[in-house]
Structure formats: structure tokens, C-alpha cells
Amino acid sequence: SFDWNDGLFDVTWSENNEHVLITSSGDGSLQIWDIAKTKGPLQVYKEHTQEAYSVDWSQTRGEQLVVSGSWDQTAKLWDPAVGKSLRTFKGHEGVIYSTIWSPHIPGCFASASGDQTLRVWDVKAPGVKLVIPAHQAEILSCDWCKYDENLLVTGAVDCSLKGWDLRNIRQPVFILLGHTYAIRRVKFSPFHATLLASCSYDFTVRFWDFSKRNPLLETVEHHTEFTCGLDLSLHNRGQV
């Protein structure tokens, strides 16, 4: 285990080294850790001026890029081999809660914010590529479909999940209702194109299939406190 002197909000594994991971923390910094070395972090990046709430390592081949999102309303692009950020992305008018790389399109990531928008960015282009006014509430989480490069899901304080097709953002392609408090994290399945999982401040984890007439498959009520994060195993189809 590793210690840092502030709260750690997010973690992402390296995609090119099984021993390396990056955490993001309440003091605005990112820390690179090597689990083969038990001493402190290999590197600390301190550029965000408020909480670094989100960090994600790109999964497309041929690039080693990390994106972070902060309560300072900016996202930053990093190459872990370089000591400072490569670029800063401005545009959000509220805190950024989630920054997620597209699993399909190199150099493309999405961000979800307290300003009630989902935004899509291209690291090679100036400014924001797409702004989606996705909810009339703070958006705490977003994720990309693993089987459709145009499909994203958002989860918000209004207790709803919404699916968005980037080719037509006027209307959501699905709305999933059932949570009774803010949705904290949402993830698409790595194995099924229409399956996703969400967790919430209502203490539950829910599984959904948005292709079905009754999309709520299961509600898991094992937790006795806020459920803040979840992920689906890439190796075991049934494991969360």
C-alpha cells in the first residue's frame, strides 16, 4: 500500500506497464506509482489548482496519453514520460467530475461536469469538439460504449442515466430511471454492447440492458453506505 498526504479520488492502470498506476488527489496533483518499488511515487505532477478528481490512461494502441479532470474546471493532457502537461483544455463552466478516453478513436476523450454538460474533445484540435447539454443537473460520470464509437452514457444528480449518439445529440437514445439518489459512476460492459452498470448514493448497484423494454436487470443492495465506484472485469464476464 502507498500513502499520500491528501485524499485520492481516482486511479488508472498503465496500459503499457503492469506495475505502474497513476492516482489523482485532493491537492490537485497526480502521482505515478510503481508497485514493484515500495517507496514513494516515481513522479508527482502538480499543475491543477484544485482537486484532481479524475484520471484515465488512453487505451488505444500507439499512444501513451493520460487525461486528468479537475475542480479547477480544466482537463489536462499528459505523457507520463514528460514532466509537465502537454495541453490544458478549458471550456467547462463547472467542476469536472469525469474524464474518459474513447476506446475507439485515438486522441479523443469525453468529460462530464457540474455545468450539466458532456463534452467531447480531440487532443489534436483547438477547443471543444462537441458540447451536449445532457442533464438539468450536475453530471458525475460518463463512459463510452465498447462496441459503438458514437455512443456514450452519462449519470447525474437527477438520478437518471442517459445514452447519447454523437451523430445526433438533440435527444438521448435511451433514459434509464430507477436510482433514487445521485448516480456516482457508470460503466459499459466490455462483453455486451447494450449492458451497463451504475452505482449511486442510494447505496445500490444496478445492472441495465438498454435494448430491453424493461431495462433494469438487477438491483444489488449489499452496501450500507454511498456506492462511489465500480468497474467490470475484462477477464471474467460475470465479475464486477
Short mmCIF file of C-alpha atoms in Angstrom, two decimals:
data_model
loop_
_atom_site.label_atom_id
_atom_site.label_comp_id
_atom_site.label_asym_id
_atom_site.label_seq_id
_atom_site.Cartn_x
_atom_site.Cartn_y
_atom_site.Cartn_z
CA SER A 1 0.00 0.00 0.00
CA PHE A 2 1.05 3.59 -0.65
CA ASP A 3 0.35 6.72 1.34
CA TRP A 4 -0.30 10.23 0.10
CA ASN A 5 -0.97 13.23 2.32
CA ASP A 6 -4.33 14.08 0.73
CA GLY A 7 -7.46 12.25 -0.38
CA LEU A 8 -7.12 10.10 -3.51
CA PHE A 9 -10.12 10.42 -5.84
CA ASP A 10 -9.26 8.23 -8.83
CA VAL A 11 -6.76 5.68 -10.13
CA THR A 12 -5.83 4.34 -13.57
CA TRP A 13 -3.53 1.48 -14.54
CA SER A 14 -0.80 1.97 -17.12
CA GLU A 15 -1.66 0.37 -20.46
CA ASN A 16 1.99 -0.45 -21.22
CA ASN A 17 3.45 -1.49 -17.85
CA GLU A 18 1.62 -3.82 -15.48
CA HIS A 19 3.46 -2.39 -12.45
CA VAL A 20 2.58 1.27 -12.98
CA LEU A 21 -0.51 3.21 -11.95
CA ILE A 22 -1.47 6.86 -11.58
CA THR A 23 -3.62 8.38 -8.83
CA SER A 24 -5.22 11.82 -8.64
CA SER A 25 -5.68 13.68 -5.39
CA GLY A 26 -7.33 16.45 -3.42
CA ASP A 27 -4.26 18.70 -3.54
CA GLY A 28 -4.55 18.90 -7.36
CA SER A 29 -1.61 16.58 -8.04
CA LEU A 30 -1.18 13.31 -9.93
CA GLN A 31 1.14 10.60 -8.59
CA ILE A 32 2.82 7.85 -10.62
CA TRP A 33 3.46 4.70 -8.57
CA ASP A 34 5.42 1.55 -9.39
CA ILE A 35 4.11 -1.43 -7.42
CA ALA A 36 7.49 -3.16 -7.86
CA LYS A 37 9.05 -0.33 -5.82
CA THR A 38 7.58 0.16 -2.37
CA LYS A 39 8.98 3.64 -1.81
CA GLY A 40 7.10 6.87 -2.67
CA PRO A 41 5.82 7.94 -6.07
CA LEU A 42 8.10 7.86 -9.13
CA GLN A 43 6.77 11.23 -10.17
CA VAL A 44 4.33 13.88 -8.93
CA TYR A 45 2.65 16.30 -11.31
CA LYS A 46 1.27 19.39 -9.58
CA GLU A 47 -0.47 21.72 -12.02
CA HIS A 48 -4.18 21.65 -11.22
CA THR A 49 -5.12 24.39 -8.77
CA GLN A 50 -7.99 22.44 -7.17
CA GLU A 51 -8.92 18.80 -6.57
CA ALA A 52 -7.84 16.43 -9.37
CA TYR A 53 -10.98 14.32 -9.41
CA SER A 54 -10.44 12.09 -12.43
CA VAL A 55 -7.56 10.41 -14.24
CA ASP A 56 -7.58 7.97 -17.18
CA TRP A 57 -4.90 6.27 -19.30
CA SER A 58 -5.58 6.02 -23.03
CA GLN A 59 -6.40 2.51 -24.23
CA THR A 60 -5.90 2.95 -27.97
CA ARG A 61 -2.68 1.47 -29.34
CA GLY A 62 0.22 3.63 -30.37
CA GLU A 63 -0.16 6.41 -27.80
CA GLN A 64 0.67 6.69 -24.12
CA LEU A 65 -1.50 9.56 -23.01
CA VAL A 66 -3.17 10.34 -19.70
CA VAL A 67 -6.03 12.80 -19.17
CA SER A 68 -6.96 14.36 -15.83
CA GLY A 69 -10.02 16.38 -14.87
CA SER A 70 -10.19 18.85 -12.01
CA TRP A 71 -12.46 21.01 -9.91
CA ASP A 72 -10.47 23.94 -11.36
CA GLN A 73 -12.73 23.42 -14.45
CA THR A 74 -9.85 22.25 -16.67
CA ALA A 75 -8.74 18.94 -18.16
CA LYS A 76 -5.05 18.32 -18.76
CA LEU A 77 -3.24 16.04 -21.18
CA TRP A 78 -0.09 14.24 -20.01
CA ASP A 79 2.59 12.00 -21.42
CA PRO A 80 3.88 10.10 -18.36
CA ALA A 81 7.42 10.31 -19.75
CA VAL A 82 7.27 14.13 -19.80
CA GLY A 83 7.49 16.16 -16.59
CA LYS A 84 4.74 18.64 -17.41
CA SER A 85 1.33 18.65 -19.08
CA LEU A 86 1.21 18.75 -22.87
CA ARG A 87 -2.02 20.74 -23.04
CA THR A 88 -4.81 22.25 -20.94
CA PHE A 89 -8.45 22.08 -22.07
CA LYS A 90 -10.72 24.92 -20.99
CA GLY A 91 -14.42 25.40 -21.63
CA HIS A 92 -16.34 23.84 -18.78
CA GLU A 93 -18.11 26.34 -16.53
CA GLY A 94 -18.25 23.99 -13.53
CA VAL A 95 -16.09 21.40 -11.83
CA ILE A 96 -15.06 18.37 -13.92
CA TYR A 97 -16.03 15.08 -12.31
CA SER A 98 -15.08 12.60 -15.04
CA THR A 99 -12.64 12.40 -17.96
CA ILE A 100 -12.72 9.21 -20.06
CA TRP A 101 -10.76 8.29 -23.20
CA SER A 102 -12.60 6.88 -26.19
CA PRO A 103 -11.68 3.18 -26.56
CA HIS A 104 -12.00 3.56 -30.36
CA ILE A 105 -10.80 6.98 -31.52
CA PRO A 106 -7.16 7.89 -30.78
CA GLY A 107 -6.72 11.24 -29.02
CA CYS A 108 -10.42 11.64 -28.21
CA PHE A 109 -11.84 11.94 -24.70
CA ALA A 110 -15.10 12.92 -23.01
CA SER A 111 -15.63 14.99 -19.88
CA ALA A 112 -18.62 15.32 -17.55
CA SER A 113 -19.14 18.37 -15.38
CA GLY A 114 -21.15 20.17 -12.77
CA ASP A 115 -22.10 22.65 -15.53
CA GLN A 116 -24.64 19.99 -16.71
CA THR A 117 -22.77 19.28 -19.96
CA LEU A 118 -20.99 16.32 -21.51
CA ARG A 119 -18.15 17.46 -23.76
CA VAL A 120 -16.06 15.61 -26.35
CA TRP A 121 -12.51 16.76 -27.10
CA ASP A 122 -9.84 15.95 -29.70
CA VAL A 123 -6.28 16.44 -28.45
CA LYS A 124 -5.17 17.48 -31.95
CA ALA A 125 -7.84 20.18 -32.36
CA PRO A 126 -8.23 23.51 -30.56
CA GLY A 127 -11.29 23.98 -28.37
CA VAL A 128 -14.10 21.59 -27.67
CA LYS A 129 -15.39 19.30 -30.42
CA LEU A 130 -18.90 18.80 -29.07
CA VAL A 131 -20.99 20.17 -26.19
CA ILE A 132 -24.03 18.13 -25.11
CA PRO A 133 -26.41 19.71 -22.55
CA ALA A 134 -27.08 16.22 -21.24
CA HIS A 135 -28.94 16.80 -17.95
CA GLN A 136 -30.54 19.62 -15.98
CA ALA A 137 -28.31 18.62 -13.06
CA GLU A 138 -24.64 18.04 -12.28
CA ILE A 139 -23.18 15.13 -14.28
CA LEU A 140 -20.92 12.99 -12.10
CA SER A 141 -19.95 10.21 -14.51
CA CYS A 142 -19.71 9.24 -18.17
CA ASP A 143 -18.45 6.26 -20.16
CA TRP A 144 -18.00 5.16 -23.77
CA CYS A 145 -19.66 2.10 -25.25
CA LYS A 146 -17.06 -0.54 -26.10
CA TYR A 147 -18.95 -1.60 -29.26
CA ASP A 148 -20.10 1.71 -30.77
CA GLU A 149 -17.69 4.62 -31.13
CA ASN A 150 -20.58 7.12 -31.26
CA LEU A 151 -22.35 6.04 -28.07
CA LEU A 152 -21.76 7.47 -24.59
CA VAL A 153 -23.67 7.25 -21.32
CA THR A 154 -23.98 9.92 -18.62
CA GLY A 155 -25.05 9.58 -14.97
CA ALA A 156 -26.21 12.59 -12.99
CA VAL A 157 -27.51 14.05 -9.75
CA ASP A 158 -31.05 13.85 -11.23
CA CYS A 159 -30.86 10.04 -10.67
CA SER A 160 -31.02 9.29 -14.42
CA LEU A 161 -28.70 7.60 -16.91
CA LYS A 162 -28.84 8.87 -20.49
CA GLY A 163 -27.35 7.47 -23.68
CA TRP A 164 -26.01 9.84 -26.34
CA ASP A 165 -25.30 9.23 -30.03
CA LEU A 166 -22.65 11.73 -31.12
CA ARG A 167 -24.18 11.90 -34.63
CA ASN A 168 -27.47 13.27 -33.25
CA ILE A 169 -27.32 14.95 -29.85
CA ARG A 170 -30.77 16.55 -29.86
CA GLN A 171 -32.36 13.64 -27.98
CA PRO A 172 -30.89 10.87 -25.82
CA VAL A 173 -31.11 7.40 -27.38
CA PHE A 174 -32.14 5.97 -24.00
CA ILE A 175 -33.04 7.16 -20.50
CA LEU A 176 -32.73 4.73 -17.57
CA LEU A 177 -34.64 5.54 -14.38
CA GLY A 178 -34.63 3.70 -11.05
CA HIS A 179 -31.90 5.13 -8.83
CA THR A 180 -33.26 7.28 -6.00
CA TYR A 181 -30.16 9.41 -5.37
CA ALA A 182 -27.34 10.83 -7.49
CA ILE A 183 -25.53 8.37 -9.78
CA ARG A 184 -21.86 8.35 -8.92
CA ARG A 185 -20.34 6.04 -11.56
CA VAL A 186 -21.50 4.33 -14.73
CA LYS A 187 -19.64 1.74 -16.83
CA PHE A 188 -20.45 -0.07 -20.06
CA SER A 189 -19.85 -3.80 -20.18
CA PRO A 190 -16.71 -4.99 -22.00
CA PHE A 191 -18.62 -8.06 -23.22
CA HIS A 192 -22.14 -6.92 -24.14
CA ALA A 193 -22.94 -3.97 -26.40
CA THR A 194 -26.13 -2.94 -24.58
CA LEU A 195 -25.26 -3.81 -20.97
CA LEU A 196 -24.13 -1.29 -18.35
CA ALA A 197 -23.71 -0.98 -14.60
CA SER A 198 -24.21 2.02 -12.32
CA CYS A 199 -23.78 2.83 -8.65
CA SER A 200 -25.29 5.57 -6.57
CA TYR A 201 -25.58 7.46 -3.32
CA ASP A 202 -28.74 5.35 -2.82
CA PHE A 203 -26.33 2.52 -1.70
CA THR A 204 -27.26 0.32 -4.72
CA VAL A 205 -25.50 -1.08 -7.77
CA ARG A 206 -27.79 -1.58 -10.77
CA PHE A 207 -27.40 -3.51 -14.00
CA TRP A 208 -29.19 -2.41 -17.13
CA ASP A 209 -29.77 -3.58 -20.71
CA PHE A 210 -30.94 -0.54 -22.66
CA SER A 211 -32.14 -2.68 -25.58
CA LYS A 212 -34.88 -4.28 -23.46
CA ARG A 213 -38.37 -2.94 -22.79
CA ASN A 214 -37.75 -3.29 -19.06
CA PRO A 215 -34.08 -2.29 -19.00
CA LEU A 216 -33.39 -2.74 -15.26
CA LEU A 217 -31.96 -6.27 -14.95
CA GLU A 218 -30.92 -6.31 -11.31
CA THR A 219 -30.54 -4.11 -8.22
CA VAL A 220 -27.82 -5.12 -5.77
CA GLU A 221 -28.30 -3.80 -2.23
CA HIS A 222 -25.24 -5.19 -0.45
CA HIS A 223 -23.66 -1.86 0.51
CA THR A 224 -24.64 0.05 3.64
CA GLU A 225 -23.11 3.39 2.55
CA PHE A 226 -22.71 5.57 -0.56
CA THR A 227 -21.53 3.45 -3.50
CA CYS A 228 -18.92 5.65 -5.18
CA GLY A 229 -17.18 3.49 -7.78
CA LEU A 230 -17.33 0.28 -9.76
CA ASP A 231 -15.66 -1.43 -12.69
CA LEU A 232 -16.29 -4.54 -14.77
CA SER A 233 -13.61 -7.20 -15.13
CA LEU A 234 -12.05 -7.58 -18.58
CA HIS A 235 -11.14 -11.20 -17.78
CA ASN A 236 -14.21 -12.63 -16.08
CA ARG A 237 -17.55 -11.89 -17.74
CA GLY A 238 -19.55 -12.07 -14.54
CA GLN A 239 -17.27 -10.14 -12.22
CA VAL A 240 -17.79 -6.54 -11.06
#
